Amino acid sequence: MFVGGFDIDSFVMLAALLLITGVTVTKFSSRLGMPSLILFILVGMIIGSDGLGIIYFDDAKQAQLVGIVALVIILFEGGSQTKWSVIRPVIWPSLSLATFGVLITSFIVGIAAKFVVDLTWLESLLLGAIVGSTDAAAVFASLKERNIKTKISATMEAESGTNDPMAVFLTLIFIELILIDQPNYWLLFGSFFWQMGIGLIIGLVFGKVASESINRINLDSSGLYPIFALSFALLTYSIASLSHASGFLAVYVAALIIGNSELTYRHSIFRFNEGFAWMAQILMFIILGLLAFPEQILAPEVIGNGLLLSAVLILAARPAAAFLSLMGMKYTGKEKLFLSWAGLRGAVPIVLATFAIVADVENGAMIFNIVFFIVLTSALIQGSSISYLANKLELSGPKKETPTHSLELISIGKANAEIIEFQTDEKTSIVGKKLQDIDFPDSVLVSAIVRDDQLITPYGETEIQEEDFLYILVSRKQKNKLRRMLKA
């Protein structure tokens, strides 16, 4: 638990300084080519008991709670930003990696752990299960900072968003096998299909309910819509978990549904989620850094065992999982090689490692320390070299450009209208037409056009061109009709 005699004012100041430090650290991480999670964790370790001694924290259960809530927020933000048209072509390869890939990785690392670490077979397999899955927080953060081809980035994203059920299932099954003399194997194996199936159904249902609710409710303040949306993410996770299904999978699926629906206050919701997800990520990794004691993590035995198992994971287990899981699918050798290297470990393995401590597994603390070291090694070595490898394998996509113009998109609640953004392309039916010749629905007004980063005031003779950004004022009743016309 937290110890340190802080009064309220000191605690508030410490929280502010940690957030400022975390935000500043992201700037240094991009310049150093190092994943930001490494620096967040280091901040936690530095201010912890073995560092400057500002905060003493050793409550694995509290860290687990913080980690789970933060992962829900991060998964919700990542899923809502993902386009279904991008994910759909890679959904089956991603699911193969998320199930068979995790299973293969877990058992190879588990078998290696038996010969490297002084653990029983079940404890070794538990260690393998904990590091078996890639991490959504690490993957989403790394993809935001790098230009990877759409097919590969979509596969990484979908895999990390859906592989938690297998990792959680394997972790819990080995903990139960360790602690229970005569476990019910049929019940244990059946629970995996229950977790996947019911988690998927709950995600679909709550995603649809959330989308409809956001569009139908008329709140007095636009700032309430992002909170309303996020509340559905937390509700989806809790309902799924209380049903003994996969809460993480349910949240990711619900986020996909919400993110690919037409939403009122869409941009406000997404911007809020992005900022909140960054805050959750900063706090989560700092808390996990506080939970780790450098004196234990950097002990010679942990370093030696951790390096050997990291080598097995990075050079043997993950490549075997990637190549076998994608066998017969339309991925080149270079793409499989990149996916092998880009299987980042992060918060999920550390949070799963706390399960062993909370369950009082005999060697739970040793497993946690080794897992923590493996995560640091994976993030540092793999995370910092993703861009370099993508370039070498010619898998880098086009440079991501952020528009230099800025126009606040708003919804006018009392007037029951909103301003929407639409970018034209060569397939848009209105390209080449003058505004006065376009048969827009009633109550529609083109308020502004941004062309080549220049704001154009529209009038009847203005001709629409490719790559124009149109900002259109429309009543909510006519919004769907307008979008159908624009996309015709």
GROMACS .gro file of C-alpha atoms in nm:
model
  488
    1MET     CA    1   0.000   0.000   0.000
    2PHE     CA    2   0.094   0.367  -0.024
    3VAL     CA    3   0.289   0.499   0.272
    4GLY     CA    4   0.452   0.834   0.320
    5GLY     CA    5   0.263   1.078   0.540
    6PHE     CA    6   0.135   1.295   0.255
    7ASP     CA    7  -0.121   1.562   0.332
    8ILE     CA    8  -0.385   1.637   0.069
    9ASP     CA    9  -0.201   1.933  -0.083
   10SER     CA   10   0.124   1.740  -0.113
   11PHE     CA   11  -0.054   1.447  -0.274
   12VAL     CA   12  -0.223   1.673  -0.530
   13MET     CA   13   0.111   1.836  -0.611
   14LEU     CA   14   0.279   1.495  -0.649
   15ALA     CA   15   0.002   1.378  -0.884
   16ALA     CA   16   0.043   1.694  -1.094
   17LEU     CA   17   0.420   1.653  -1.112
   18LEU     CA   18   0.386   1.288  -1.215
   19LEU     CA   19   0.145   1.376  -1.497
   20ILE     CA   20   0.367   1.663  -1.616
   21THR     CA   21   0.667   1.430  -1.605
   22GLY     CA   22   0.475   1.161  -1.792
   23VAL     CA   23   0.368   1.400  -2.070
   24THR     CA   24   0.721   1.538  -2.100
   25VAL     CA   25   0.863   1.186  -2.112
   26THR     CA   26   0.659   1.108  -2.427
   27LYS     CA   27   0.850   1.380  -2.611
   28PHE     CA   28   1.186   1.231  -2.508
   29SER     CA   29   1.073   0.878  -2.595
   30SER     CA   30   0.996   0.974  -2.957
   31ARG     CA   31   1.333   1.148  -2.993
   32LEU     CA   32   1.520   0.853  -2.842
   33GLY     CA   33   1.322   0.601  -3.048
   34MET     CA   34   1.225   0.430  -2.722
   35PRO     CA   35   0.871   0.321  -2.626
   36SER     CA   36   0.721   0.566  -2.378
   37LEU     CA   37   0.611   0.285  -2.147
   38ILE     CA   38   0.977   0.218  -2.060
   39LEU     CA   39   1.023   0.574  -1.938
   40PHE     CA   40   0.691   0.571  -1.750
   41ILE     CA   41   0.798   0.256  -1.567
   42LEU     CA   42   1.139   0.405  -1.491
   43VAL     CA   43   0.970   0.713  -1.340
   44GLY     CA   44   0.775   0.481  -1.108
   45MET     CA   45   1.085   0.284  -1.013
   46ILE     CA   46   1.287   0.603  -0.948
   47ILE     CA   47   1.031   0.757  -0.710
   48GLY     CA   48   0.965   0.421  -0.541
   49SER     CA   49   1.115   0.281  -0.224
   50ASP     CA   50   1.435   0.152  -0.386
   51GLY     CA   51   1.485   0.483  -0.567
   52LEU     CA   52   1.426   0.823  -0.413
   53GLY     CA   53   1.192   0.672  -0.157
   54ILE     CA   54   0.914   0.926  -0.221
   55ILE     CA   55   0.643   0.659  -0.233
   56TYR     CA   56   0.639   0.307  -0.090
   57PHE     CA   57   0.393   0.086  -0.276
   58ASP     CA   58   0.368  -0.292  -0.256
   59ASP     CA   59  -0.004  -0.368  -0.292
   60ALA     CA   60  -0.039  -0.601  -0.591
   61LYS     CA   61  -0.418  -0.597  -0.564
   62GLN     CA   62  -0.437  -0.217  -0.595
   63ALA     CA   63  -0.194  -0.227  -0.888
   64GLN     CA   64  -0.410  -0.495  -1.051
   65LEU     CA   65  -0.720  -0.274  -1.013
   66VAL     CA   66  -0.543   0.030  -1.162
   67GLY     CA   67  -0.405  -0.181  -1.446
   68ILE     CA   68  -0.741  -0.334  -1.539
   69VAL     CA   69  -0.927   0.000  -1.539
   70ALA     CA   70  -0.647   0.163  -1.742
   71LEU     CA   71  -0.646  -0.123  -1.995
   72VAL     CA   72  -1.023  -0.089  -2.039
   73ILE     CA   73  -0.979   0.281  -2.120
   74ILE     CA   74  -0.686   0.215  -2.355
   75LEU     CA   75  -0.865  -0.069  -2.536
   76PHE     CA   76  -1.176   0.146  -2.574
   77GLU     CA   77  -0.978   0.433  -2.723
   78GLY     CA   78  -0.777   0.208  -2.954
   79GLY     CA   79  -1.079   0.011  -3.073
   80SER     CA   80  -1.290   0.320  -3.137
   81GLN     CA   81  -1.015   0.466  -3.359
   82THR     CA   82  -0.993   0.147  -3.568
   83LYS     CA   83  -1.179   0.136  -3.898
   84TRP     CA   84  -1.368  -0.188  -3.961
   85SER     CA   85  -1.278  -0.169  -4.331
   86VAL     CA   86  -0.911  -0.193  -4.227
   87ILE     CA   87  -0.956  -0.469  -3.968
   88ARG     CA   88  -1.196  -0.691  -4.165
   89PRO     CA   89  -0.940  -0.833  -4.416
   90VAL     CA   90  -0.705  -0.940  -4.134
   91ILE     CA   91  -0.957  -1.058  -3.875
   92TRP     CA   92  -0.892  -1.432  -3.920
   93PRO     CA   93  -0.510  -1.408  -3.918
   94SER     CA   94  -0.536  -1.185  -3.610
   95LEU     CA   95  -0.763  -1.431  -3.431
   96SER     CA   96  -0.525  -1.714  -3.520
   97LEU     CA   97  -0.238  -1.519  -3.363
   98ALA     CA   98  -0.458  -1.430  -3.065
   99THR     CA   99  -0.541  -1.795  -2.990
  100PHE     CA  100  -0.299  -2.047  -3.142
  101GLY     CA  101  -0.018  -1.791  -3.137
  102VAL     CA  102  -0.059  -1.725  -2.765
  103LEU     CA  103  -0.086  -2.098  -2.695
  104ILE     CA  104   0.234  -2.178  -2.888
  105THR     CA  105   0.426  -1.889  -2.732
  106SER     CA  106   0.314  -1.979  -2.381
  107PHE     CA  107   0.418  -2.342  -2.400
  108ILE     CA  108   0.757  -2.278  -2.562
  109VAL     CA  109   0.845  -2.016  -2.299
  110GLY     CA  110   0.699  -2.236  -2.024
  111ILE     CA  111   0.911  -2.536  -2.125
  112ALA     CA  112   1.220  -2.314  -2.142
  113ALA     CA  113   1.141  -2.169  -1.799
  114LYS     CA  114   1.143  -2.517  -1.646
  115PHE     CA  115   1.507  -2.563  -1.746
  116VAL     CA  116   1.617  -2.206  -1.676
  117VAL     CA  117   1.438  -2.118  -1.350
  118ASP     CA  118   1.400  -2.318  -1.031
  119LEU     CA  119   1.025  -2.369  -1.070
  120THR     CA  120   0.785  -2.663  -1.089
  121TRP     CA  121   0.638  -2.759  -1.425
  122LEU     CA  122   0.306  -2.589  -1.349
  123GLU     CA  123   0.478  -2.273  -1.226
  124SER     CA  124   0.695  -2.267  -1.538
  125LEU     CA  125   0.392  -2.302  -1.763
  126LEU     CA  126   0.223  -2.027  -1.562
  127LEU     CA  127   0.517  -1.797  -1.634
  128GLY     CA  128   0.489  -1.883  -2.004
  129ALA     CA  129   0.115  -1.812  -2.004
  130ILE     CA  130   0.165  -1.472  -1.841
  131VAL     CA  131   0.402  -1.350  -2.117
  132GLY     CA  132   0.213  -1.529  -2.397
  133SER     CA  133   0.011  -1.234  -2.525
  134THR     CA  134   0.107  -0.907  -2.688
  135ASP     CA  135  -0.003  -0.590  -2.514
  136ALA     CA  136  -0.266  -0.351  -2.648
  137ALA     CA  137  -0.128  -0.048  -2.463
  138ALA     CA  138   0.223  -0.104  -2.601
  139VAL     CA  139   0.105  -0.185  -2.954
  140PHE     CA  140  -0.142   0.104  -2.983
  141ALA     CA  141   0.120   0.349  -2.854
  142SER     CA  142   0.390   0.219  -3.090
  143LEU     CA  143   0.160   0.233  -3.394
  144LYS     CA  144   0.069   0.595  -3.324
  145GLU     CA  145   0.435   0.690  -3.340
  146ARG     CA  146   0.532   0.491  -3.651
  147ASN     CA  147   0.435   0.450  -4.016
  148ILE     CA  148   0.373   0.078  -4.072
  149LYS     CA  149   0.183  -0.058  -4.372
  150THR     CA  150  -0.190  -0.078  -4.309
  151LYS     CA  151  -0.217  -0.458  -4.338
  152ILE     CA  152   0.057  -0.518  -4.081
  153SER     CA  153  -0.050  -0.246  -3.837
  154ALA     CA  154  -0.411  -0.369  -3.854
  155THR     CA  155  -0.298  -0.726  -3.779
  156MET     CA  156  -0.093  -0.611  -3.480
  157GLU     CA  157  -0.379  -0.400  -3.352
  158ALA     CA  158  -0.648  -0.665  -3.389
  159GLU     CA  159  -0.425  -0.934  -3.236
  160SER     CA  160  -0.341  -0.725  -2.930
  161GLY     CA  161  -0.707  -0.631  -2.886
  162THR     CA  162  -0.831  -0.992  -2.893
  163ASN     CA  163  -0.554  -1.207  -2.742
  164ASP     CA  164  -0.620  -1.128  -2.376
  165PRO     CA  165  -0.888  -1.402  -2.332
  166MET     CA  166  -0.639  -1.678  -2.417
  167ALA     CA  167  -0.367  -1.531  -2.192
  168VAL     CA  168  -0.610  -1.477  -1.902
  169PHE     CA  169  -0.755  -1.826  -1.950
  170LEU     CA  170  -0.412  -1.994  -1.948
  171THR     CA  171  -0.297  -1.788  -1.649
  172LEU     CA  172  -0.604  -1.872  -1.441
  173ILE     CA  173  -0.602  -2.239  -1.541
  174PHE     CA  174  -0.240  -2.287  -1.429
  175ILE     CA  175  -0.300  -2.096  -1.105
  176GLU     CA  176  -0.597  -2.323  -1.038
  177LEU     CA  177  -0.396  -2.636  -1.124
  178ILE     CA  178  -0.127  -2.522  -0.878
  179LEU     CA  179  -0.366  -2.446  -0.594
  180ILE     CA  180  -0.636  -2.715  -0.637
  181ASP     CA  181  -0.567  -3.086  -0.592
  182GLN     CA  182  -0.845  -3.218  -0.816
  183PRO     CA  183  -0.952  -2.952  -1.068
  184ASN     CA  184  -1.243  -3.003  -1.310
  185TYR     CA  185  -1.064  -3.009  -1.648
  186TRP     CA  186  -1.382  -3.003  -1.858
  187LEU     CA  187  -1.504  -2.697  -1.672
  188LEU     CA  188  -1.166  -2.527  -1.714
  189PHE     CA  189  -1.148  -2.584  -2.091
  190GLY     CA  190  -1.515  -2.494  -2.138
  191SER     CA  191  -1.453  -2.162  -1.969
  192PHE     CA  192  -1.231  -2.047  -2.257
  193PHE     CA  193  -1.505  -2.086  -2.517
  194TRP     CA  194  -1.749  -1.922  -2.276
  195GLN     CA  195  -1.511  -1.628  -2.231
  196MET     CA  196  -1.461  -1.582  -2.604
  197GLY     CA  197  -1.823  -1.640  -2.715
  198ILE     CA  198  -2.008  -1.449  -2.444
  199GLY     CA  199  -1.744  -1.172  -2.446
  200LEU     CA  200  -1.801  -1.128  -2.820
  201ILE     CA  201  -2.181  -1.122  -2.785
  202ILE     CA  202  -2.175  -0.873  -2.495
  203GLY     CA  203  -1.936  -0.649  -2.690
  204LEU     CA  204  -2.164  -0.652  -2.996
  205VAL     CA  205  -2.478  -0.583  -2.793
  206PHE     CA  206  -2.336  -0.307  -2.577
  207GLY     CA  207  -2.157  -0.146  -2.870
  208LYS     CA  208  -2.487  -0.118  -3.057
  209VAL     CA  209  -2.675   0.000  -2.746
  210ALA     CA  210  -2.407   0.261  -2.672
  211SER     CA  211  -2.412   0.396  -3.030
  212GLU     CA  212  -2.792   0.428  -3.032
  213SER     CA  213  -2.796   0.584  -2.685
  214ILE     CA  214  -2.533   0.845  -2.773
  215ASN     CA  215  -2.726   0.948  -3.084
  216ARG     CA  216  -3.070   0.954  -2.925
  217ILE     CA  217  -3.000   1.128  -2.595
  218ASN     CA  218  -3.000   1.509  -2.596
  219LEU     CA  219  -2.768   1.627  -2.317
  220ASP     CA  220  -2.739   1.989  -2.211
  221SER     CA  221  -2.359   1.995  -2.225
  222SER     CA  222  -2.138   1.858  -2.504
  223GLY     CA  223  -1.881   1.765  -2.238
  224LEU     CA  224  -2.114   1.495  -2.108
  225TYR     CA  225  -2.110   1.290  -2.428
  226PRO     CA  226  -1.749   1.162  -2.390
  227ILE     CA  227  -1.821   1.065  -2.029
  228PHE     CA  228  -2.142   0.893  -2.138
  229ALA     CA  229  -1.949   0.695  -2.402
  230LEU     CA  230  -1.671   0.596  -2.162
  231SER     CA  231  -1.925   0.480  -1.905
  232PHE     CA  232  -2.042   0.219  -2.158
  233ALA     CA  233  -1.686   0.089  -2.186
  234LEU     CA  234  -1.665   0.036  -1.810
  235LEU     CA  235  -2.017  -0.111  -1.803
  236THR     CA  236  -1.934  -0.349  -2.088
  237TYR     CA  237  -1.623  -0.474  -1.908
  238SER     CA  238  -1.802  -0.522  -1.577
  239ILE     CA  239  -2.104  -0.703  -1.725
  240ALA     CA  240  -1.876  -0.937  -1.921
  241SER     CA  241  -1.651  -1.005  -1.622
  242LEU     CA  242  -1.947  -1.067  -1.390
  243SER     CA  243  -2.069  -1.316  -1.650
  244HIS     CA  244  -1.725  -1.487  -1.634
  245ALA     CA  245  -1.662  -1.379  -1.994
  246SER     CA  246  -1.369  -1.181  -2.131
  247GLY     CA  247  -1.419  -0.818  -2.034
  248PHE     CA  248  -1.123  -0.698  -2.243
  249LEU     CA  249  -1.255  -0.866  -2.559
  250ALA     CA  250  -1.604  -0.726  -2.495
  251VAL     CA  251  -1.467  -0.372  -2.457
  252TYR     CA  252  -1.259  -0.395  -2.776
  253VAL     CA  253  -1.554  -0.528  -2.980
  254ALA     CA  254  -1.789  -0.263  -2.836
  255ALA     CA  255  -1.533   0.005  -2.920
  256LEU     CA  256  -1.513  -0.120  -3.281
  257ILE     CA  257  -1.892  -0.097  -3.311
  258ILE     CA  258  -1.903   0.252  -3.157
  259GLY     CA  259  -1.607   0.383  -3.354
  260ASN     CA  260  -1.754   0.270  -3.686
  261SER     CA  261  -2.100   0.416  -3.620
  262GLU     CA  262  -2.225   0.763  -3.704
  263LEU     CA  263  -2.208   0.945  -3.372
  264THR     CA  264  -2.322   1.277  -3.238
  265TYR     CA  265  -2.023   1.468  -3.096
  266ARG     CA  266  -1.794   1.210  -3.257
  267HIS     CA  267  -1.482   1.426  -3.258
  268SER     CA  268  -1.535   1.549  -2.902
  269ILE     CA  269  -1.572   1.190  -2.782
  270PHE     CA  270  -1.260   1.072  -2.964
  271ARG     CA  271  -1.045   1.363  -2.851
  272PHE     CA  272  -1.150   1.314  -2.490
  273ASN     CA  273  -1.082   0.940  -2.513
  274GLU     CA  274  -0.737   0.997  -2.658
  275GLY     CA  275  -0.632   1.232  -2.379
  276PHE     CA  276  -0.786   1.013  -2.110
  277ALA     CA  277  -0.619   0.701  -2.253
  278TRP     CA  278  -0.280   0.875  -2.238
  279MET     CA  279  -0.342   0.969  -1.875
  280ALA     CA  280  -0.448   0.613  -1.793
  281GLN     CA  281  -0.136   0.478  -1.965
  282ILE     CA  282   0.094   0.716  -1.777
  283LEU     CA  283  -0.058   0.637  -1.438
  284MET     CA  284  -0.076   0.263  -1.503
  285PHE     CA  285   0.291   0.222  -1.599
  286ILE     CA  286   0.405   0.451  -1.316
  287ILE     CA  287   0.203   0.242  -1.067
  288LEU     CA  288   0.347  -0.080  -1.212
  289GLY     CA  289   0.693   0.077  -1.185
  290LEU     CA  290   0.623   0.157  -0.820
  291LEU     CA  291   0.520  -0.205  -0.760
  292ALA     CA  292   0.856  -0.329  -0.890
  293PHE     CA  293   1.153  -0.307  -0.655
  294PRO     CA  294   1.471  -0.238  -0.857
  295GLU     CA  295   1.681  -0.424  -0.601
  296GLN     CA  296   1.481  -0.740  -0.682
  297ILE     CA  297   1.429  -0.681  -1.055
  298LEU     CA  298   1.801  -0.614  -1.109
  299ALA     CA  299   1.922  -0.903  -0.895
  300PRO     CA  300   2.180  -1.113  -1.085
  301GLU     CA  301   1.957  -1.422  -1.079
  302VAL     CA  302   1.658  -1.232  -1.223
  303ILE     CA  303   1.873  -1.063  -1.489
  304GLY     CA  304   2.028  -1.393  -1.596
  305ASN     CA  305   1.701  -1.586  -1.607
  306GLY     CA  306   1.517  -1.291  -1.760
  307LEU     CA  307   1.768  -1.247  -2.042
  308LEU     CA  308   1.760  -1.617  -2.131
  309LEU     CA  309   1.381  -1.630  -2.133
  310SER     CA  310   1.360  -1.302  -2.325
  311ALA     CA  311   1.587  -1.453  -2.589
  312VAL     CA  312   1.365  -1.762  -2.609
  313LEU     CA  313   1.053  -1.545  -2.635
  314ILE     CA  314   1.187  -1.301  -2.894
  315LEU     CA  315   1.397  -1.536  -3.108
  316ALA     CA  316   1.211  -1.867  -3.083
  317ALA     CA  317   0.863  -1.864  -2.926
  318ARG     CA  318   0.714  -1.559  -3.097
  319PRO     CA  319   0.856  -1.642  -3.443
  320ALA     CA  320   0.728  -2.001  -3.414
  321ALA     CA  321   0.386  -1.869  -3.312
  322ALA     CA  322   0.373  -1.616  -3.594
  323PHE     CA  323   0.487  -1.850  -3.874
  324LEU     CA  324   0.269  -2.143  -3.759
  325SER     CA  325  -0.042  -1.933  -3.688
  326LEU     CA  326  -0.023  -1.760  -4.026
  327MET     CA  327   0.054  -2.077  -4.223
  328GLY     CA  328  -0.148  -2.085  -4.544
  329MET     CA  329  -0.255  -1.721  -4.511
  330LYS     CA  330  -0.161  -1.441  -4.747
  331TYR     CA  331   0.142  -1.308  -4.562
  332THR     CA  332   0.489  -1.292  -4.711
  333GLY     CA  333   0.798  -1.414  -4.529
  334LYS     CA  334   0.898  -1.053  -4.461
  335GLU     CA  335   0.557  -0.976  -4.311
  336LYS     CA  336   0.569  -1.282  -4.085
  337LEU     CA  337   0.922  -1.191  -3.979
  338PHE     CA  338   0.811  -0.839  -3.888
  339LEU     CA  339   0.507  -0.964  -3.694
  340SER     CA  340   0.741  -1.201  -3.511
  341TRP     CA  341   0.959  -0.910  -3.399
  342ALA     CA  342   0.673  -0.668  -3.332
  343GLY     CA  343   0.501  -0.884  -3.067
  344LEU     CA  344   0.549  -0.630  -2.788
  345ARG     CA  345   0.494  -0.719  -2.425
  346GLY     CA  346   0.373  -0.451  -2.184
  347ALA     CA  347   0.113  -0.392  -1.916
  348VAL     CA  348  -0.095  -0.708  -1.965
  349PRO     CA  349   0.182  -0.954  -1.865
  350ILE     CA  350   0.269  -0.742  -1.560
  351VAL     CA  351  -0.098  -0.721  -1.455
  352LEU     CA  352  -0.137  -1.098  -1.508
  353ALA     CA  353   0.175  -1.154  -1.298
  354THR     CA  354  -0.001  -0.981  -1.007
  355PHE     CA  355  -0.264  -1.259  -1.024
  356ALA     CA  356   0.001  -1.507  -0.909
  357ILE     CA  357   0.094  -1.283  -0.615
  358VAL     CA  358  -0.268  -1.217  -0.514
  359ALA     CA  359  -0.343  -1.591  -0.534
  360ASP     CA  360  -0.044  -1.665  -0.304
  361VAL     CA  361   0.133  -1.889  -0.554
  362GLU     CA  362   0.448  -2.006  -0.374
  363ASN     CA  363   0.693  -1.853  -0.622
  364GLY     CA  364   0.461  -1.571  -0.729
  365ALA     CA  365   0.708  -1.294  -0.641
  366MET     CA  366   0.986  -1.460  -0.842
  367ILE     CA  367   0.754  -1.503  -1.140
  368PHE     CA  368   0.652  -1.135  -1.116
  369ASN     CA  369   1.013  -1.016  -1.112
  370ILE     CA  370   1.113  -1.229  -1.411
  371VAL     CA  371   0.801  -1.125  -1.608
  372PHE     CA  372   0.873  -0.760  -1.529
  373PHE     CA  373   1.229  -0.795  -1.659
  374ILE     CA  374   1.106  -0.972  -1.976
  375VAL     CA  375   0.861  -0.687  -2.042
  376LEU     CA  376   1.136  -0.428  -2.001
  377THR     CA  377   1.361  -0.625  -2.237
  378SER     CA  378   1.088  -0.674  -2.497
  379ALA     CA  379   0.981  -0.309  -2.493
  380LEU     CA  380   1.338  -0.180  -2.502
  381ILE     CA  381   1.482  -0.411  -2.769
  382GLN     CA  382   1.180  -0.478  -2.989
  383GLY     CA  383   0.995  -0.152  -2.935
  384SER     CA  384   1.290   0.069  -3.018
  385SER     CA  385   1.375  -0.120  -3.338
  386ILE     CA  386   1.030  -0.155  -3.500
  387SER     CA  387   1.071   0.142  -3.734
  388TYR     CA  388   1.422   0.033  -3.836
  389LEU     CA  389   1.308  -0.322  -3.917
  390ALA     CA  390   1.000  -0.196  -4.104
  391ASN     CA  391   1.223   0.017  -4.323
  392LYS     CA  392   1.469  -0.269  -4.383
  393LEU     CA  393   1.188  -0.508  -4.478
  394GLU     CA  394   1.019  -0.237  -4.689
  395LEU     CA  395   0.704  -0.252  -4.479
  396SER     CA  396   0.684   0.116  -4.394
  397GLY     CA  397   0.367   0.290  -4.505
  398PRO     CA  398   0.323   0.646  -4.625
  399LYS     CA  399   0.418   0.917  -4.383
  400LYS     CA  400   0.133   1.011  -4.152
  401GLU     CA  401   0.048   1.373  -4.208
  402THR     CA  402  -0.146   1.580  -3.960
  403PRO     CA  403  -0.355   1.851  -4.127
  404THR     CA  404  -0.220   2.195  -4.045
  405HIS     CA  405  -0.569   2.348  -4.047
  406SER     CA  406  -0.785   2.324  -3.739
  407LEU     CA  407  -1.161   2.365  -3.727
  408GLU     CA  408  -1.364   2.269  -3.423
  409LEU     CA  409  -1.646   2.033  -3.515
  410ILE     CA  410  -1.952   2.099  -3.305
  411SER     CA  411  -2.299   1.970  -3.238
  412ILE     CA  412  -2.562   2.230  -3.162
  413GLY     CA  413  -2.778   2.052  -2.907
  414LYS     CA  414  -3.059   2.305  -2.870
  415ALA     CA  415  -3.090   2.355  -3.246
  416ASN     CA  416  -3.071   1.978  -3.305
  417ALA     CA  417  -2.801   2.029  -3.568
  418GLU     CA  418  -2.429   1.975  -3.608
  419ILE     CA  419  -2.130   2.050  -3.827
  420ILE     CA  420  -1.978   1.742  -3.990
  421GLU     CA  421  -1.650   1.699  -4.175
  422PHE     CA  422  -1.623   1.519  -4.509
  423GLN     CA  423  -1.315   1.475  -4.729
  424THR     CA  424  -1.371   1.422  -5.100
  425ASP     CA  425  -1.177   1.184  -5.324
  426GLU     CA  426  -1.184   1.073  -5.686
  427LYS     CA  427  -1.494   0.858  -5.622
  428THR     CA  428  -1.703   1.132  -5.460
  429SER     CA  429  -2.003   1.210  -5.681
  430ILE     CA  430  -2.002   1.587  -5.619
  431VAL     CA  431  -1.639   1.641  -5.728
  432GLY     CA  432  -1.628   1.876  -6.028
  433LYS     CA  433  -1.969   2.026  -5.953
  434LYS     CA  434  -2.050   2.377  -5.840
  435LEU     CA  435  -2.228   2.417  -5.507
  436GLN     CA  436  -2.531   2.576  -5.674
  437ASP     CA  437  -2.573   2.266  -5.894
  438ILE     CA  438  -2.561   2.012  -5.610
  439ASP     CA  439  -2.898   1.887  -5.487
  440PHE     CA  440  -2.829   1.886  -5.113
  441PRO     CA  441  -3.103   1.774  -4.870
  442ASP     CA  442  -3.306   2.042  -4.693
  443SER     CA  443  -3.146   2.226  -4.399
  444VAL     CA  444  -2.790   2.170  -4.531
  445LEU     CA  445  -2.531   2.446  -4.557
  446VAL     CA  446  -2.166   2.412  -4.664
  447SER     CA  447  -2.005   2.642  -4.405
  448ALA     CA  448  -1.639   2.614  -4.504
  449ILE     CA  449  -1.401   2.437  -4.740
  450VAL     CA  450  -1.034   2.370  -4.661
  451ARG     CA  451  -0.821   2.312  -4.972
  452ASP     CA  452  -0.443   2.273  -4.959
  453ASP     CA  453  -0.450   2.402  -4.601
  454GLN     CA  454  -0.626   2.719  -4.713
  455LEU     CA  455  -0.970   2.820  -4.587
  456ILE     CA  456  -1.214   2.895  -4.871
  457THR     CA  457  -1.541   3.076  -4.813
  458PRO     CA  458  -1.796   2.883  -5.021
  459TYR     CA  459  -2.052   3.044  -5.252
  460GLY     CA  460  -2.269   2.923  -5.538
  461GLU     CA  461  -1.995   2.925  -5.803
  462THR     CA  462  -1.743   2.735  -5.586
  463GLU     CA  463  -1.644   2.408  -5.753
  464ILE     CA  464  -1.574   2.101  -5.536
  465GLN     CA  465  -1.235   1.939  -5.597
  466GLU     CA  466  -1.063   1.617  -5.487
  467GLU     CA  467  -0.910   1.617  -5.137
  468ASP     CA  468  -1.132   1.907  -5.026
  469PHE     CA  469  -1.240   1.911  -4.661
  470LEU     CA  470  -1.606   2.015  -4.647
  471TYR     CA  471  -1.755   2.142  -4.321
  472ILE     CA  472  -2.130   2.112  -4.350
  473LEU     CA  473  -2.403   2.235  -4.115
  474VAL     CA  474  -2.689   1.984  -4.118
  475SER     CA  475  -2.990   1.897  -3.906
  476ARG     CA  476  -2.963   1.561  -3.734
  477LYS     CA  477  -3.268   1.435  -3.918
  478GLN     CA  478  -3.095   1.493  -4.252
  479LYS     CA  479  -2.746   1.378  -4.148
  480ASN     CA  480  -2.776   1.018  -4.269
  481LYS     CA  481  -2.937   1.127  -4.596
  482LEU     CA  482  -2.652   1.374  -4.651
  483ARG     CA  483  -2.385   1.110  -4.586
  484ARG     CA  484  -2.550   0.865  -4.826
  485MET     CA  485  -2.555   1.134  -5.094
  486LEU     CA  486  -2.190   1.224  -5.040
  487LYS     CA  487  -2.076   0.862  -5.050
  488ALA     CA  488  -2.291   0.764  -5.348
   0.00000   0.00000   0.00000
